[in-house]
């Protein structure tokens, strides 16, 4: 029944004169993978899927692109790429940006599935083209999958390293933010040396970015990076880059405190000089002339109470928070009072 009666209906829908019929058929096209035998999918359903990908109506192309990836495991890499690559080549320049966005996500999924196997270079070429797209959201679509790509297709990420480095200076702050978020995965799968040689300077530079969301993301990511690079490396490379920010613009002083909070949350050995130097910078910031900096310092000290150990908390943090309770700025005083409740 499926082959003799249902398949002809599907085929007619693919070529129907009404684009709405073609669209309705495309939206759930991958469900046929579960309904038909593998042989029928290879010989009949997948070729129809590729026909839809050539559709002149942008909405139809948009509907079918997310459906494509499910066919890869059934059809096999060789047959899949033989049909998919010639069609996807013009799609990277499709005039409809949503088509290119969806294609970017699909190509990232294909690259992760095939790894460094057959066709990896051709897929890498397409991804590299899309990474140069004028629409920043297309870059972001790929960068959001960078963690998975670096795990499944490390050779691709190595090849793209120079281009990825440029994204740290991209004009769109969300692109810069996505690059920051990808760094723990880069270190995990490609190693500390690769990170240091390719991205470290640019990553640390994000602590001084003009956009607060970018600076905050970089500071918060430090907490994830320290366990991967080790305490000594973190002290020499990260802390030494953060320390001079105590004399920078007040926004960067806030960024420094967020970075120190990330370092303190990285399980630094209690009582060691690394932890002590971090705390000293935070305590010094409680005397800052800008109330927002003092408030952030109070928050960091409050957060550190349960990290540094009871002795350090009692002798070095509580006295500072106690003094801040009398701060002329009520927000600073409030967070200091709340911090005192945590420092038992």
CSV table of C-alpha atoms in Angstrom, one decimal:
chain,number,residue,atom,x,y,z
A,1,UNK,CA,0.0,0.0,0.0
A,2,UNK,CA,2.8,2.4,0.9
A,3,UNK,CA,4.7,1.8,-2.4
A,4,UNK,CA,1.7,1.5,-4.7
A,5,UNK,CA,-0.7,4.0,-3.3
A,6,UNK,CA,1.0,6.4,-0.8
A,7,UNK,CA,4.2,7.0,-2.7
A,8,UNK,CA,2.5,8.3,-5.9
A,9,UNK,CA,0.5,10.8,-3.7
A,10,UNK,CA,3.8,12.0,-2.1
A,11,UNK,CA,5.4,12.3,-5.5
A,12,UNK,CA,2.4,14.3,-6.8
A,13,UNK,CA,2.5,16.6,-3.8
A,14,UNK,CA,6.2,17.3,-4.5
A,15,UNK,CA,5.3,18.6,-8.0
A,16,UNK,CA,1.9,20.1,-7.2
A,17,UNK,CA,1.1,23.5,-8.8
A,18,UNK,CA,0.1,24.9,-5.4
A,19,UNK,CA,3.1,25.9,-3.3
A,20,UNK,CA,1.0,25.5,-0.2
A,21,UNK,CA,0.5,21.8,-1.0
A,22,UNK,CA,4.3,21.5,-1.6
A,23,UNK,CA,4.9,23.3,1.7
A,24,UNK,CA,2.6,21.1,3.7
A,25,UNK,CA,4.3,18.0,2.3
A,26,UNK,CA,7.8,19.4,3.0
A,27,UNK,CA,7.2,20.3,6.7
A,28,UNK,CA,7.1,16.6,7.8
A,29,UNK,CA,9.0,15.0,5.0
A,30,UNK,CA,11.5,13.3,7.4
A,31,UNK,CA,8.7,11.3,8.9
A,32,UNK,CA,8.7,9.1,5.8
A,33,UNK,CA,12.1,7.8,6.9
A,34,UNK,CA,10.3,5.9,9.6
A,35,UNK,CA,7.4,4.8,7.4
A,36,UNK,CA,9.2,3.3,4.4
A,37,UNK,CA,11.8,0.7,4.2
A,38,UNK,CA,15.4,1.8,3.9
A,39,UNK,CA,15.6,0.7,0.3
A,40,UNK,CA,12.5,2.8,-0.6
A,41,UNK,CA,13.9,5.8,1.3
A,42,UNK,CA,17.2,5.5,-0.7
A,43,UNK,CA,15.6,4.9,-4.1
A,44,UNK,CA,12.5,7.1,-3.9
A,45,UNK,CA,11.9,9.3,-0.8
A,46,UNK,CA,15.4,10.9,-0.6
A,47,UNK,CA,15.5,11.9,-4.3
A,48,UNK,CA,12.1,13.5,-3.8
A,49,UNK,CA,13.6,15.3,-0.8
A,50,UNK,CA,16.3,16.7,-3.0
A,51,UNK,CA,13.8,17.8,-5.6
A,52,UNK,CA,12.0,19.8,-2.9
A,53,UNK,CA,15.3,21.4,-2.0
A,54,UNK,CA,15.4,22.9,-5.5
A,55,UNK,CA,11.8,24.4,-5.2
A,56,UNK,CA,11.4,27.9,-6.5
A,57,UNK,CA,9.3,28.9,-3.5
A,58,UNK,CA,11.4,30.1,-0.6
A,59,UNK,CA,9.0,28.9,2.1
A,60,UNK,CA,9.2,25.4,0.7
A,61,UNK,CA,12.9,25.4,0.7
A,62,UNK,CA,12.9,26.6,4.3
A,63,UNK,CA,10.5,23.8,5.3
A,64,UNK,CA,12.6,21.0,3.8
A,65,UNK,CA,16.1,22.0,5.0
A,66,UNK,CA,15.6,21.0,8.6
A,67,UNK,CA,14.2,17.6,7.4
A,68,UNK,CA,17.3,16.7,5.4
A,69,UNK,CA,19.6,15.6,8.2
A,70,UNK,CA,17.5,12.6,9.2
A,71,UNK,CA,18.1,11.0,5.8
A,72,UNK,CA,21.9,10.8,6.3
A,73,UNK,CA,22.1,7.7,8.4
A,74,UNK,CA,19.7,5.8,6.2
A,75,UNK,CA,21.0,6.9,2.8
A,76,UNK,CA,24.7,6.7,3.7
A,77,UNK,CA,27.3,9.4,3.5
A,78,UNK,CA,28.4,8.8,0.0
A,79,UNK,CA,25.0,8.8,-1.6
A,80,UNK,CA,23.8,11.6,0.6
A,81,UNK,CA,26.7,13.9,-0.3
A,82,UNK,CA,26.5,13.0,-4.0
A,83,UNK,CA,23.0,14.4,-4.2
A,84,UNK,CA,23.1,17.1,-1.5
A,85,UNK,CA,26.4,18.9,-2.2
A,86,UNK,CA,25.5,20.0,-5.8
A,87,UNK,CA,22.2,21.4,-4.6
A,88,UNK,CA,23.5,23.1,-1.4
A,89,UNK,CA,26.3,24.9,-3.3
A,90,UNK,CA,24.0,27.5,-4.8
A,91,UNK,CA,21.9,27.6,-1.6
A,92,UNK,CA,24.8,29.2,0.4
A,93,UNK,CA,24.1,32.3,-1.8
A,94,UNK,CA,20.3,32.0,-1.6
A,95,UNK,CA,18.7,35.5,-1.7
A,96,UNK,CA,16.5,34.5,1.3
A,97,UNK,CA,18.5,34.9,4.5
A,98,UNK,CA,16.3,32.4,6.4
A,99,UNK,CA,17.2,29.7,3.8
A,100,UNK,CA,20.9,30.4,4.5
A,101,UNK,CA,20.3,30.3,8.3
A,102,UNK,CA,18.6,26.9,8.1
A,103,UNK,CA,21.2,25.6,5.8
A,104,UNK,CA,24.0,26.7,8.2
A,105,UNK,CA,22.4,24.7,11.0
A,106,UNK,CA,22.0,21.7,8.7
A,107,UNK,CA,25.5,21.8,7.4
A,108,UNK,CA,26.8,22.0,11.0
A,109,UNK,CA,24.8,18.9,11.8
A,110,UNK,CA,26.1,17.1,8.7
A,111,UNK,CA,29.7,18.0,9.5
A,112,UNK,CA,29.3,16.7,13.1
A,113,UNK,CA,27.9,13.4,11.7
A,114,UNK,CA,30.6,12.7,9.1
A,115,UNK,CA,33.5,14.0,11.2
A,116,UNK,CA,36.7,13.9,9.2
A,117,UNK,CA,35.4,11.3,6.8
A,118,UNK,CA,34.5,11.4,3.2
A,119,UNK,CA,33.1,14.7,2.1
A,120,UNK,CA,34.3,16.6,5.1
A,121,UNK,CA,36.4,19.1,3.0
A,122,UNK,CA,33.4,19.9,0.8
A,123,UNK,CA,31.2,20.5,3.8
A,124,UNK,CA,33.9,22.6,5.3
A,125,UNK,CA,34.0,24.7,2.2
A,126,UNK,CA,30.3,25.4,2.5
A,127,UNK,CA,30.5,26.2,6.2
A,128,UNK,CA,33.4,28.6,5.5
A,129,UNK,CA,31.4,30.4,2.9
A,130,UNK,CA,28.5,30.8,5.3
A,131,UNK,CA,30.8,32.1,8.0
A,132,UNK,CA,31.6,34.9,5.7
A,133,UNK,CA,28.0,35.8,5.2
A,134,UNK,CA,27.0,39.4,5.7
A,135,UNK,CA,24.1,38.4,8.0
A,136,UNK,CA,25.6,37.9,11.5
A,137,UNK,CA,22.8,35.6,12.5
A,138,UNK,CA,24.0,33.0,10.0
A,139,UNK,CA,27.5,33.1,11.6
A,140,UNK,CA,25.8,32.7,15.0
A,141,UNK,CA,23.8,29.6,13.7
A,142,UNK,CA,27.1,27.9,13.1
A,143,UNK,CA,28.9,29.1,16.1
A,144,UNK,CA,26.2,27.8,18.4
A,145,UNK,CA,27.1,24.3,17.1
A,146,UNK,CA,30.9,24.9,17.5
A,147,UNK,CA,31.1,23.0,20.7
A,148,UNK,CA,29.6,19.9,19.0
A,149,UNK,CA,31.7,20.4,15.9
A,150,UNK,CA,35.0,20.6,17.8
A,151,UNK,CA,34.1,17.3,19.5
A,152,UNK,CA,33.0,15.5,16.3
A,153,UNK,CA,35.0,17.3,13.6
A,154,UNK,CA,38.1,18.7,15.2
A,155,UNK,CA,39.9,18.9,11.8
A,156,UNK,CA,37.2,21.3,10.6
A,157,UNK,CA,37.7,23.7,13.5
A,158,UNK,CA,41.5,23.5,13.1
A,159,UNK,CA,41.1,24.5,9.5
A,160,UNK,CA,38.7,27.4,10.4
A,161,UNK,CA,40.9,28.7,13.3
A,162,UNK,CA,42.1,31.9,11.5
A,163,UNK,CA,38.6,32.8,10.4
A,164,UNK,CA,37.2,32.1,13.8
A,165,UNK,CA,39.8,34.3,15.5
A,166,UNK,CA,38.5,37.2,13.5
A,167,UNK,CA,35.0,36.8,15.0
A,168,UNK,CA,36.4,38.1,18.3
A,169,UNK,CA,36.4,41.5,16.6
A,170,UNK,CA,33.2,41.1,14.7
A,171,UNK,CA,30.9,44.1,14.6
A,172,UNK,CA,28.0,42.2,16.1
A,173,UNK,CA,28.4,41.6,19.8
A,174,UNK,CA,26.4,38.4,19.7
A,175,UNK,CA,29.0,36.9,17.4
A,176,UNK,CA,31.7,37.8,19.8
A,177,UNK,CA,29.7,36.3,22.7
A,178,UNK,CA,29.2,33.0,20.9
A,179,UNK,CA,33.0,32.8,20.3
A,180,UNK,CA,33.5,33.2,24.0
A,181,UNK,CA,31.0,30.5,24.9
A,182,UNK,CA,32.8,28.1,22.5
A,183,UNK,CA,36.2,28.3,24.3
A,184,UNK,CA,35.7,25.6,26.9
A,185,UNK,CA,34.9,23.2,24.1
A,186,UNK,CA,37.9,24.3,22.1
A,187,UNK,CA,40.2,23.7,25.1
A,188,UNK,CA,38.6,20.3,25.9
A,189,UNK,CA,38.9,18.8,22.5
A,190,UNK,CA,41.8,20.7,20.9
A,191,UNK,CA,44.0,21.3,23.9
A,192,UNK,CA,45.4,24.2,25.9
A,193,UNK,CA,48.2,24.9,23.5
A,194,UNK,CA,45.8,25.3,20.6
A,195,UNK,CA,43.7,27.7,22.6
A,196,UNK,CA,46.8,29.7,23.7
A,197,UNK,CA,48.2,29.9,20.2
A,198,UNK,CA,45.0,30.8,18.5
A,199,UNK,CA,42.4,32.4,20.8
A,200,UNK,CA,43.8,33.2,24.2
A,201,UNK,CA,44.7,36.9,23.6
A,202,UNK,CA,41.4,37.5,21.8
A,203,UNK,CA,39.4,35.8,24.6
A,204,UNK,CA,41.1,37.8,27.3
A,205,UNK,CA,40.5,40.9,25.3
A,206,UNK,CA,36.8,40.3,25.6
A,207,UNK,CA,37.0,41.3,29.3
A,208,UNK,CA,37.6,44.8,28.0
A,209,UNK,CA,34.9,44.7,25.3
A,210,UNK,CA,32.6,47.8,24.9
A,211,UNK,CA,29.4,45.7,25.4
A,212,UNK,CA,28.6,44.7,29.0
A,213,UNK,CA,27.0,41.3,27.9
A,214,UNK,CA,30.3,40.3,26.2
A,215,UNK,CA,32.4,41.3,29.2
A,216,UNK,CA,30.1,39.4,31.6
A,217,UNK,CA,30.1,36.3,29.4
A,218,UNK,CA,33.9,36.3,29.2
A,219,UNK,CA,34.2,36.7,33.0
A,220,UNK,CA,31.7,33.9,33.6
A,221,UNK,CA,33.4,31.6,31.2
A,222,UNK,CA,36.7,31.9,33.1
A,223,UNK,CA,35.1,29.7,35.8
A,224,UNK,CA,34.7,26.9,33.2
A,225,UNK,CA,38.1,27.4,31.7
A,226,UNK,CA,40.3,27.2,34.9
A,227,UNK,CA,39.6,23.5,35.6
A,228,UNK,CA,40.6,22.7,32.0
A,229,UNK,CA,43.9,24.7,32.0
A,230,UNK,CA,45.1,24.1,35.5
A,231,UNK,CA,45.8,26.5,38.4
A,232,UNK,CA,49.4,27.5,37.4
A,233,UNK,CA,48.4,28.3,33.9
A,234,UNK,CA,45.3,30.2,35.1
A,235,UNK,CA,47.5,32.3,37.4
A,236,UNK,CA,50.2,33.1,34.8
A,237,UNK,CA,47.9,33.7,31.9
A,238,UNK,CA,44.5,34.7,33.1
A,239,UNK,CA,45.1,36.4,36.5
A,240,UNK,CA,48.0,38.4,35.2
A,241,UNK,CA,45.8,39.8,32.5
A,242,UNK,CA,43.0,40.6,35.0
A,243,UNK,CA,45.1,42.3,37.6
A,244,UNK,CA,45.9,45.5,35.7
A,245,UNK,CA,42.2,46.1,35.2
A,246,UNK,CA,42.0,47.4,38.8
A,247,UNK,CA,43.4,50.7,37.4
A,248,UNK,CA,41.2,50.9,34.3
A,249,UNK,CA,37.9,52.6,33.5
A,250,UNK,CA,35.1,51.8,36.1
A,251,UNK,CA,33.3,49.5,33.7
A,252,UNK,CA,36.4,47.5,33.3
A,253,UNK,CA,36.9,47.4,37.1
A,254,UNK,CA,33.4,45.8,37.2
A,255,UNK,CA,34.5,43.3,34.6
A,256,UNK,CA,37.6,42.6,36.7
A,257,UNK,CA,35.5,41.8,39.7
A,258,UNK,CA,33.3,39.5,37.6
A,259,UNK,CA,36.5,37.7,36.4
A,260,UNK,CA,37.8,37.4,39.9
A,261,UNK,CA,34.5,36.0,41.0
A,262,UNK,CA,34.9,33.3,38.2
A,263,UNK,CA,38.4,32.6,39.5
A,264,UNK,CA,37.3,32.3,43.1
A,265,UNK,CA,34.5,29.9,42.0
A,266,UNK,CA,37.1,27.7,40.3
A,267,UNK,CA,38.0,25.8,43.4
A,268,UNK,CA,41.3,27.6,44.0
A,269,UNK,CA,43.2,26.0,46.9
A,270,UNK,CA,42.1,27.7,50.1
A,271,UNK,CA,44.8,29.8,51.7
A,272,UNK,CA,47.1,29.7,48.6
A,273,UNK,CA,48.6,32.9,47.3
A,274,UNK,CA,46.4,32.7,44.1
A,275,UNK,CA,43.3,32.9,46.2
A,276,UNK,CA,44.7,35.5,48.5
A,277,UNK,CA,45.7,37.8,45.6
A,278,UNK,CA,42.2,37.5,44.1
A,279,UNK,CA,40.6,38.4,47.4
A,280,UNK,CA,43.0,41.3,47.9
A,281,UNK,CA,41.9,42.9,44.7
A,282,UNK,CA,38.2,42.4,45.6
A,283,UNK,CA,38.8,43.9,49.1
A,284,UNK,CA,40.6,46.9,47.5
A,285,UNK,CA,37.6,47.5,45.2
A,286,UNK,CA,35.4,48.0,48.3
A,287,UNK,CA,37.1,51.4,48.6
A,288,UNK,CA,36.4,52.4,45.0
A,289,UNK,CA,35.0,55.8,44.4
A,290,UNK,CA,32.2,54.4,42.2
A,291,UNK,CA,29.3,53.0,44.1
A,292,UNK,CA,28.6,50.3,41.5
A,293,UNK,CA,32.1,48.9,41.9
A,294,UNK,CA,31.8,48.8,45.7
A,295,UNK,CA,28.4,47.1,45.3
A,296,UNK,CA,29.9,44.5,42.9
A,297,UNK,CA,32.8,43.9,45.3
A,298,UNK,CA,30.3,43.3,48.1
A,299,UNK,CA,28.5,40.7,46.0
A,300,UNK,CA,31.8,38.9,45.1
A,301,UNK,CA,32.8,38.8,48.7
A,302,UNK,CA,29.4,37.5,49.7
A,303,UNK,CA,29.7,34.8,47.1
A,304,UNK,CA,33.2,33.9,48.2
A,305,UNK,CA,32.2,33.3,51.8
A,306,UNK,CA,31.3,29.7,51.2
A,307,UNK,CA,34.3,29.1,49.0
A,308,UNK,CA,37.4,30.4,50.8
A,309,UNK,CA,36.8,28.5,54.1
A,310,UNK,CA,35.5,29.6,57.5
A,311,UNK,CA,38.8,31.1,58.8
A,312,UNK,CA,39.4,33.3,55.9
A,313,UNK,CA,35.7,34.2,55.7
A,314,UNK,CA,35.6,35.2,59.4
A,315,UNK,CA,39.0,37.0,59.5
A,316,UNK,CA,39.1,38.7,56.0
A,317,UNK,CA,35.6,39.0,54.6
A,318,UNK,CA,33.2,39.6,57.5
A,319,UNK,CA,35.1,42.7,58.7
A,320,UNK,CA,35.0,44.2,55.2
A,321,UNK,CA,31.3,43.5,54.7
A,322,UNK,CA,30.6,44.8,58.2
A,323,UNK,CA,32.2,48.2,57.3
A,324,UNK,CA,30.3,48.3,54.0
A,325,UNK,CA,27.0,48.1,55.9
A,326,UNK,CA,27.6,51.7,56.8
A,327,UNK,CA,28.3,52.7,53.1
A,328,UNK,CA,26.5,55.9,52.1
A,329,UNK,CA,25.1,54.2,49.0
A,330,UNK,CA,22.1,52.1,50.1
A,331,UNK,CA,22.6,49.4,47.5
A,332,UNK,CA,26.1,48.8,48.6
A,333,UNK,CA,24.9,48.7,52.3
A,334,UNK,CA,22.1,46.3,51.3
A,335,UNK,CA,24.4,43.8,49.6
A,336,UNK,CA,26.9,44.0,52.4
A,337,UNK,CA,24.1,43.2,54.9
A,338,UNK,CA,23.0,40.3,52.8
A,339,UNK,CA,26.5,39.1,52.5
A,340,UNK,CA,26.9,39.1,56.3
A,341,UNK,CA,24.1,36.6,56.5
A,342,UNK,CA,26.1,34.2,54.3
A,343,UNK,CA,29.4,34.6,56.1
A,344,UNK,CA,28.7,32.4,59.2
